[in-house]
CSV table of C-alpha atoms and ligand atoms in Angstrom, one decimal:
chain,number,residue,atom,x,y,z
A,1,THR,CA,5.4,60.3,201.1
A,2,MET,CA,4.3,59.5,204.6
A,3,LEU,CA,2.1,56.4,204.9
A,4,LEU,CA,1.6,56.7,208.7
A,5,GLU,CA,1.6,59.8,210.9
A,6,LEU,CA,1.1,59.9,214.7
A,7,HIS,CA,0.4,63.2,216.3
A,8,ASP,CA,0.4,63.5,220.1
A,9,VAL,CA,-1.0,60.0,220.5
A,10,SER,CA,-1.7,59.1,224.1
A,11,LYS,CA,-3.2,56.0,225.7
A,12,GLN,CA,-4.4,55.6,229.3
A,13,TYR,CA,-5.7,52.3,230.7
A,14,GLY,CA,-8.2,52.8,233.4
A,15,ASN,CA,-7.4,55.7,235.8
A,16,ASN,CA,-3.8,55.1,236.5
A,17,THR,CA,-1.7,53.5,233.7
A,18,ILE,CA,-0.5,56.0,231.1
A,19,ALA,CA,0.9,53.6,228.5
A,20,LEU,CA,1.6,56.3,225.8
A,21,SER,CA,2.0,60.0,226.2
A,22,ASP,CA,2.2,62.4,223.3
A,23,VAL,CA,3.8,60.1,220.8
A,24,ASN,CA,4.8,61.7,217.5
A,25,PHE,CA,6.4,60.1,214.5
A,26,SER,CA,5.8,59.4,210.9
A,27,VAL,CA,6.7,56.4,208.7
A,28,ARG,CA,7.5,56.7,205.0
A,29,GLU,CA,6.2,54.3,202.4
A,30,GLY,CA,8.5,51.3,202.2
A,31,GLU,CA,10.4,52.1,205.3
A,32,PHE,CA,11.5,49.3,207.7
A,33,VAL,CA,11.2,50.8,211.2
A,34,SER,CA,11.9,49.1,214.6
A,35,VAL,CA,10.3,50.2,217.9
A,36,ILE,CA,12.6,49.2,220.7
A,37,GLY,CA,12.4,49.6,224.4
A,38,PRO,CA,12.1,47.7,227.7
A,39,SER,CA,9.1,45.6,228.7
A,40,GLY,CA,6.2,47.8,229.6
A,41,ALA,CA,7.4,50.8,227.6
A,42,GLY,CA,4.2,50.8,225.5
A,43,LYS,CA,5.4,49.2,222.3
A,44,SER,CA,2.5,46.7,222.0
A,45,THR,CA,0.0,49.4,223.0
A,46,LEU,CA,1.4,51.6,220.2
A,47,LEU,CA,1.0,49.0,217.5
A,48,ARG,CA,-2.5,48.1,218.7
A,49,CYS,CA,-3.6,51.7,218.5
A,50,ILE,CA,-2.5,52.0,214.9
A,51,ASN,CA,-4.9,49.3,213.6
A,52,ARG,CA,-7.6,50.2,216.1
A,53,MET,CA,-7.4,46.9,218.0
A,54,ILE,CA,-7.5,49.3,220.9
A,55,ASP,CA,-8.5,53.0,220.9
A,56,ALA,CA,-6.0,55.7,221.7
A,57,SER,CA,-7.3,58.1,224.3
A,58,ASN,CA,-6.0,61.3,222.5
A,59,GLY,CA,-4.2,62.5,219.4
A,60,GLU,CA,-4.4,61.8,215.7
A,61,ILE,CA,-3.4,58.8,213.7
A,62,VAL,CA,-3.3,59.3,209.9
A,63,PHE,CA,-2.9,56.1,207.8
A,64,ASP,CA,-2.7,56.4,204.0
A,65,GLY,CA,-4.4,59.8,204.1
A,66,VAL,CA,-7.2,58.6,206.4
A,67,ASN,CA,-7.8,59.7,209.9
A,68,ALA,CA,-7.8,56.3,211.6
A,69,LEU,CA,-9.2,57.5,214.9
A,70,GLY,CA,-12.2,59.0,213.2
A,71,LEU,CA,-13.3,55.8,211.6
A,72,LYS,CA,-16.5,54.2,212.9
A,73,ARG,CA,-16.5,50.5,214.0
A,74,LYS,CA,-18.0,49.5,210.7
A,75,GLU,CA,-15.3,51.3,208.7
A,76,LEU,CA,-12.4,49.6,210.4
A,77,ARG,CA,-12.4,46.6,208.0
A,78,ASN,CA,-10.9,48.7,205.2
A,79,LEU,CA,-8.2,50.0,207.6
A,80,ARG,CA,-7.3,46.5,208.9
A,81,THR,CA,-7.1,45.1,205.3
A,82,LYS,CA,-4.4,47.6,204.6
A,83,ILE,CA,-2.5,46.9,207.9
A,84,GLY,CA,-1.5,43.3,208.4
A,85,ILE,CA,-0.6,42.3,212.0
A,86,ILE,CA,1.7,39.6,213.2
A,87,PHE,CA,1.8,38.5,216.9
A,88,GLN,CA,4.4,37.0,219.2
A,89,HIS,CA,2.2,34.0,219.9
A,90,TYR,CA,1.2,33.6,216.2
A,91,ASN,CA,-2.5,33.5,217.1
A,92,LEU,CA,-3.2,30.6,214.7
A,93,VAL,CA,-6.2,28.4,215.0
A,94,ASP,CA,-4.6,25.1,216.1
A,95,ARG,CA,-7.1,22.6,214.7
A,96,LEU,CA,-7.1,24.2,211.2
A,97,SER,CA,-4.6,23.4,208.5
A,98,VAL,CA,-2.0,25.9,207.4
A,99,ILE,CA,-3.9,27.0,204.3
A,100,GLU,CA,-7.2,27.2,206.2
A,101,ASN,CA,-5.5,29.5,208.7
A,102,ILE,CA,-4.3,31.8,205.9
A,103,LEU,CA,-7.6,31.9,204.0
A,104,HIS,CA,-9.8,32.1,207.1
A,105,GLY,CA,-7.6,34.9,208.5
A,106,ARG,CA,-9.4,37.5,206.6
A,107,LEU,CA,-12.8,36.3,207.8
A,108,GLY,CA,-11.7,36.3,211.4
A,109,TYR,CA,-11.5,33.6,214.0
A,110,LYS,CA,-15.2,33.2,214.5
A,111,SER,CA,-15.8,32.1,210.9
A,112,ALA,CA,-13.1,29.5,210.9
A,113,ILE,CA,-14.4,26.1,209.9
A,114,THR,CA,-12.4,23.0,209.3
A,115,GLY,CA,-12.8,21.6,205.8
A,116,ALA,CA,-14.4,24.7,204.4
A,117,LEU,CA,-11.9,25.5,201.7
A,118,GLY,CA,-14.7,25.1,199.1
A,119,ILE,CA,-15.9,28.6,200.0
A,120,TYR,CA,-12.8,30.2,198.4
A,121,SER,CA,-12.3,30.9,194.8
A,122,ARG,CA,-9.5,29.2,192.8
A,123,GLU,CA,-7.7,32.6,192.7
A,124,GLU,CA,-7.8,32.9,196.5
A,125,LYS,CA,-6.4,29.4,196.9
A,126,GLU,CA,-3.7,30.0,194.3
A,127,GLN,CA,-2.7,33.2,196.1
A,128,ALA,CA,-2.5,31.3,199.4
A,129,LEU,CA,-0.3,28.6,197.8
A,130,LYS,CA,1.9,31.3,196.2
A,131,LEU,CA,2.5,32.9,199.5
A,132,LEU,CA,3.2,29.6,201.1
A,133,ASN,CA,5.8,29.0,198.4
A,134,ILE,CA,7.4,32.3,199.0
A,135,LEU,CA,7.6,31.5,202.7
A,136,GLY,CA,9.1,28.0,202.2
A,137,LEU,CA,6.0,26.3,203.5
A,138,GLU,CA,5.0,24.4,200.3
A,139,ASP,CA,5.3,21.0,202.1
A,140,GLN,CA,3.1,22.1,205.0
A,141,VAL,CA,0.0,23.3,203.2
A,142,TYR,CA,-2.4,20.7,204.6
A,143,LYS,CA,-0.7,20.1,208.0
A,144,ARG,CA,-2.6,21.1,211.1
A,145,SER,CA,-1.0,24.3,212.4
A,146,ASP,CA,-0.4,22.8,215.8
A,147,GLN,CA,2.1,20.4,214.3
A,148,LEU,CA,4.4,23.1,213.1
A,149,SER,CA,7.5,24.5,214.8
A,150,GLY,CA,7.4,28.1,216.1
A,151,GLY,CA,9.3,29.4,213.2
A,152,GLN,CA,6.9,27.7,210.7
A,153,LYS,CA,3.9,29.1,212.7
A,154,GLN,CA,5.3,32.6,212.4
A,155,ARG,CA,5.7,32.1,208.7
A,156,VAL,CA,2.0,31.2,208.5
A,157,GLY,CA,1.3,34.3,210.5
A,158,ILE,CA,3.2,36.4,207.9
A,159,ALA,CA,1.3,34.7,205.0
A,160,ARG,CA,-2.0,35.3,206.7
A,161,ALA,CA,-1.2,39.0,206.9
A,162,LEU,CA,0.1,39.2,203.4
A,163,ILE,CA,-3.0,37.6,201.7
A,164,GLN,CA,-4.9,40.8,202.3
A,165,ASN,CA,-2.4,42.7,200.2
A,166,PRO,CA,-1.6,45.1,203.0
A,167,LYS,CA,0.4,48.3,202.6
A,168,MET,CA,1.9,47.9,206.0
A,169,LEU,CA,2.8,45.1,208.4
A,170,LEU,CA,2.7,45.7,212.2
A,171,CYS,CA,4.8,43.0,213.9
A,172,ASP,CA,4.4,42.8,217.7
A,173,GLU,CA,7.5,41.0,219.0
A,174,PRO,CA,7.4,38.5,216.2
A,175,ILE,CA,10.6,36.7,217.3
A,176,ALA,CA,10.4,36.9,221.0
A,177,SER,CA,9.3,33.2,221.3
A,178,LEU,CA,11.8,31.9,218.8
A,179,ASP,CA,15.4,30.6,219.0
A,180,PRO,CA,18.2,32.7,217.3
A,181,ASN,CA,18.2,30.5,214.1
A,182,ALA,CA,14.4,30.7,213.6
A,183,SER,CA,14.5,34.4,214.5
A,184,LYS,CA,17.0,35.1,211.7
A,185,VAL,CA,14.8,33.2,209.2
A,186,ILE,CA,11.8,35.3,210.2
A,187,MET,CA,13.7,38.6,210.1
A,188,ASP,CA,15.2,37.8,206.7
A,189,TYR,CA,11.7,37.0,205.3
A,190,LEU,CA,10.3,40.2,206.7
A,191,LYS,CA,13.1,42.2,205.2
A,192,ASP,CA,12.9,40.5,201.8
A,193,ILE,CA,9.1,40.9,201.7
A,194,SER,CA,9.4,44.5,202.6
A,195,LYS,CA,11.8,45.1,199.8
A,196,SER,CA,10.3,42.9,197.1
A,197,MET,CA,6.7,43.8,197.7
A,198,GLY,CA,7.3,47.4,198.8
A,199,ILE,CA,5.5,46.8,202.1
A,200,THR,CA,6.2,49.2,205.0
A,201,VAL,CA,7.1,47.4,208.2
A,202,LEU,CA,6.8,48.6,211.8
A,203,ILE,CA,8.1,46.1,214.2
A,204,ASN,CA,8.4,45.9,218.0
A,205,LEU,CA,11.6,44.2,219.1
A,206,HIS,CA,13.4,43.9,222.4
A,207,GLN,CA,16.5,42.6,220.8
A,208,VAL,CA,18.5,45.8,220.1
A,209,ASP,CA,21.1,44.0,218.0
A,210,VAL,CA,18.4,42.6,215.7
A,211,ALA,CA,16.8,46.0,215.3
A,212,LEU,CA,20.1,47.6,214.5
A,213,LYS,CA,20.9,45.0,211.8
A,214,TYR,CA,17.6,45.1,209.9
A,215,SER,CA,16.1,48.6,210.3
A,216,ASP,CA,16.2,51.7,208.2
A,217,ARG,CA,15.2,53.6,211.3
A,218,ILE,CA,14.9,53.0,215.1
A,219,ILE,CA,12.2,54.5,217.4
A,220,GLY,CA,13.2,54.1,221.0
A,221,VAL,CA,10.3,54.1,223.5
A,222,SER,CA,10.6,54.4,227.3
A,223,LYS,CA,7.7,54.8,229.8
A,224,GLY,CA,5.3,55.7,227.0
A,225,SER,CA,7.4,58.4,225.3
A,226,VAL,CA,9.6,58.4,222.2
A,227,VAL,CA,13.2,58.9,223.4
A,228,TYR,CA,15.0,58.3,220.2
A,229,ASP,CA,14.0,58.5,216.5
A,230,GLY,CA,16.7,58.1,213.9
A,231,SER,CA,19.3,56.1,212.1
A,232,PRO,CA,20.5,52.8,213.6
A,233,ARG,CA,24.0,54.0,212.9
A,234,HIS,CA,23.9,56.5,215.7
A,235,ILE,CA,23.0,53.9,218.3
A,236,THR,CA,25.6,51.8,220.1
A,237,LYS,CA,24.6,48.6,221.7
A,238,GLU,CA,25.3,49.9,225.2
A,239,GLU,CA,22.4,52.3,224.9
B,1,ADP,P1,5.4,46.7,225.9
B,1,ADP,O1,4.8,46.2,224.6
B,1,ADP,O2,6.5,47.7,225.6
B,1,ADP,O3,5.9,45.7,226.8
B,1,ADP,P2,2.7,47.4,226.7
B,1,ADP,O4,2.1,48.3,225.6
B,1,ADP,O5,2.3,46.0,226.7
B,1,ADP,O6,4.3,47.6,226.7
B,1,ADP,O7,2.3,48.0,228.1
B,1,ADP,C1,2.5,49.4,228.4
B,1,ADP,C2,1.9,49.6,229.8
B,1,ADP,O8,0.5,49.5,229.8
B,1,ADP,C3,2.4,48.7,230.9
B,1,ADP,O9,2.4,49.4,232.1
B,1,ADP,C4,1.3,47.6,230.9
B,1,ADP,O10,1.2,47.0,232.2
B,1,ADP,C5,0.1,48.5,230.6
B,1,ADP,N1,-1.0,47.7,230.0
B,1,ADP,C6,-0.9,47.1,228.8
B,1,ADP,N2,-2.1,46.5,228.4
B,1,ADP,C7,-3.0,46.9,229.4
B,1,ADP,C8,-4.4,46.6,229.6
B,1,ADP,N3,-5.1,45.9,228.7
B,1,ADP,N4,-4.9,47.1,230.7
B,1,ADP,C9,-4.2,47.8,231.6
B,1,ADP,N5,-2.9,48.1,231.5
B,1,ADP,C10,-2.3,47.6,230.4
B,2,ADP,P1,0.2,38.1,221.8
B,2,ADP,O1,0.1,37.1,223.0
B,2,ADP,O2,0.9,37.5,220.6
B,2,ADP,O3,0.7,39.4,222.1
B,2,ADP,P2,-2.6,38.0,222.2
B,2,ADP,O4,-2.9,36.6,222.2
B,2,ADP,O5,-2.5,38.8,223.4
B,2,ADP,O6,-1.3,38.3,221.3
B,2,ADP,O7,-3.7,38.6,221.2
B,2,ADP,C1,-4.0,40.0,221.3
B,2,ADP,C2,-5.4,40.3,220.8
B,2,ADP,O8,-5.4,40.0,219.4
B,2,ADP,C3,-6.5,39.4,221.4
B,2,ADP,O9,-7.5,40.3,221.9
B,2,ADP,C4,-7.1,38.6,220.2
B,2,ADP,O10,-8.5,38.6,220.2
B,2,ADP,C5,-6.7,39.4,219.0
B,2,ADP,N1,-6.4,38.6,217.8
B,2,ADP,C6,-6.0,37.4,217.8
B,2,ADP,N2,-5.8,37.0,216.5
B,2,ADP,C7,-6.1,38.0,215.7
B,2,ADP,C8,-6.1,38.2,214.3
B,2,ADP,N3,-5.7,37.3,213.4
B,2,ADP,N4,-6.5,39.5,213.8
B,2,ADP,C9,-6.8,40.4,214.7
B,2,ADP,N5,-6.9,40.3,216.0
B,2,ADP,C10,-6.5,39.1,216.5
């Protein structure tokens, strides 16, 4: 069954920039799909339209049977709970500890308060600790997040997304700021989590070799249009 469907999705910024034009594709439940393409192709815009961080100009986006573009502002919370998002620059709150970043993540940045873990139930804290264990961060729980390495920060970003129990993870260039070793660790975690938790992954990557290695399917984007949609086996590195 399809978890996500895009029908003729377009996005125009201002009067001139057409970032996406008539994008069509679907993502099956549990699939690991990479979106590849050069800088400026529209990859980030595409991901941001799906969880309604920005609004598409035209088209239809159906997520889990719900018309995402038809949701009112107040109804977006439910959509965003089901769609976790991971950023290139992690978007952690520096002065908060690792566990605070994870638990506050669902309240949003504005509600983030240092030393306010008491507002969470024991179950919520246990769930956060469980995720930190899965992501190999059990020794960093109470560290300030600005003391972590990039790879550790991104693992916190993954845990923050997972605590909402999402059906899908949108990953916007999650390894673009990391060295090859840390990149491999992050990609291995994403792949494992996708498999073991049955979470669908849509990930923007500019490293074609990484996309080919990890993905069930590749969507190639160029100048706002889908130019390839298929198996990684039919792509050679030279393309
Ligand atoms: P990618 O993620 O593939 O690098 P983007 O989605 O960031 O591509 O950008 C696609 C196009 O939209 C680019 O031409 C970019 O300059 C433009 N763009 C992105 N964000 C904005 C914005 N907030 N306002 C105006 N133009 C934007
Ligand atoms: P990146 O540099 O990693 O691409 P940005 O710093 O440009 O990401 O952030 C993009 C947008 O995401 C910003 O408008 C910011 O307000 C928003 N944002 C940051 N953190 C979160 C979060 N945890 N959940 C949802 N939106 C967020």
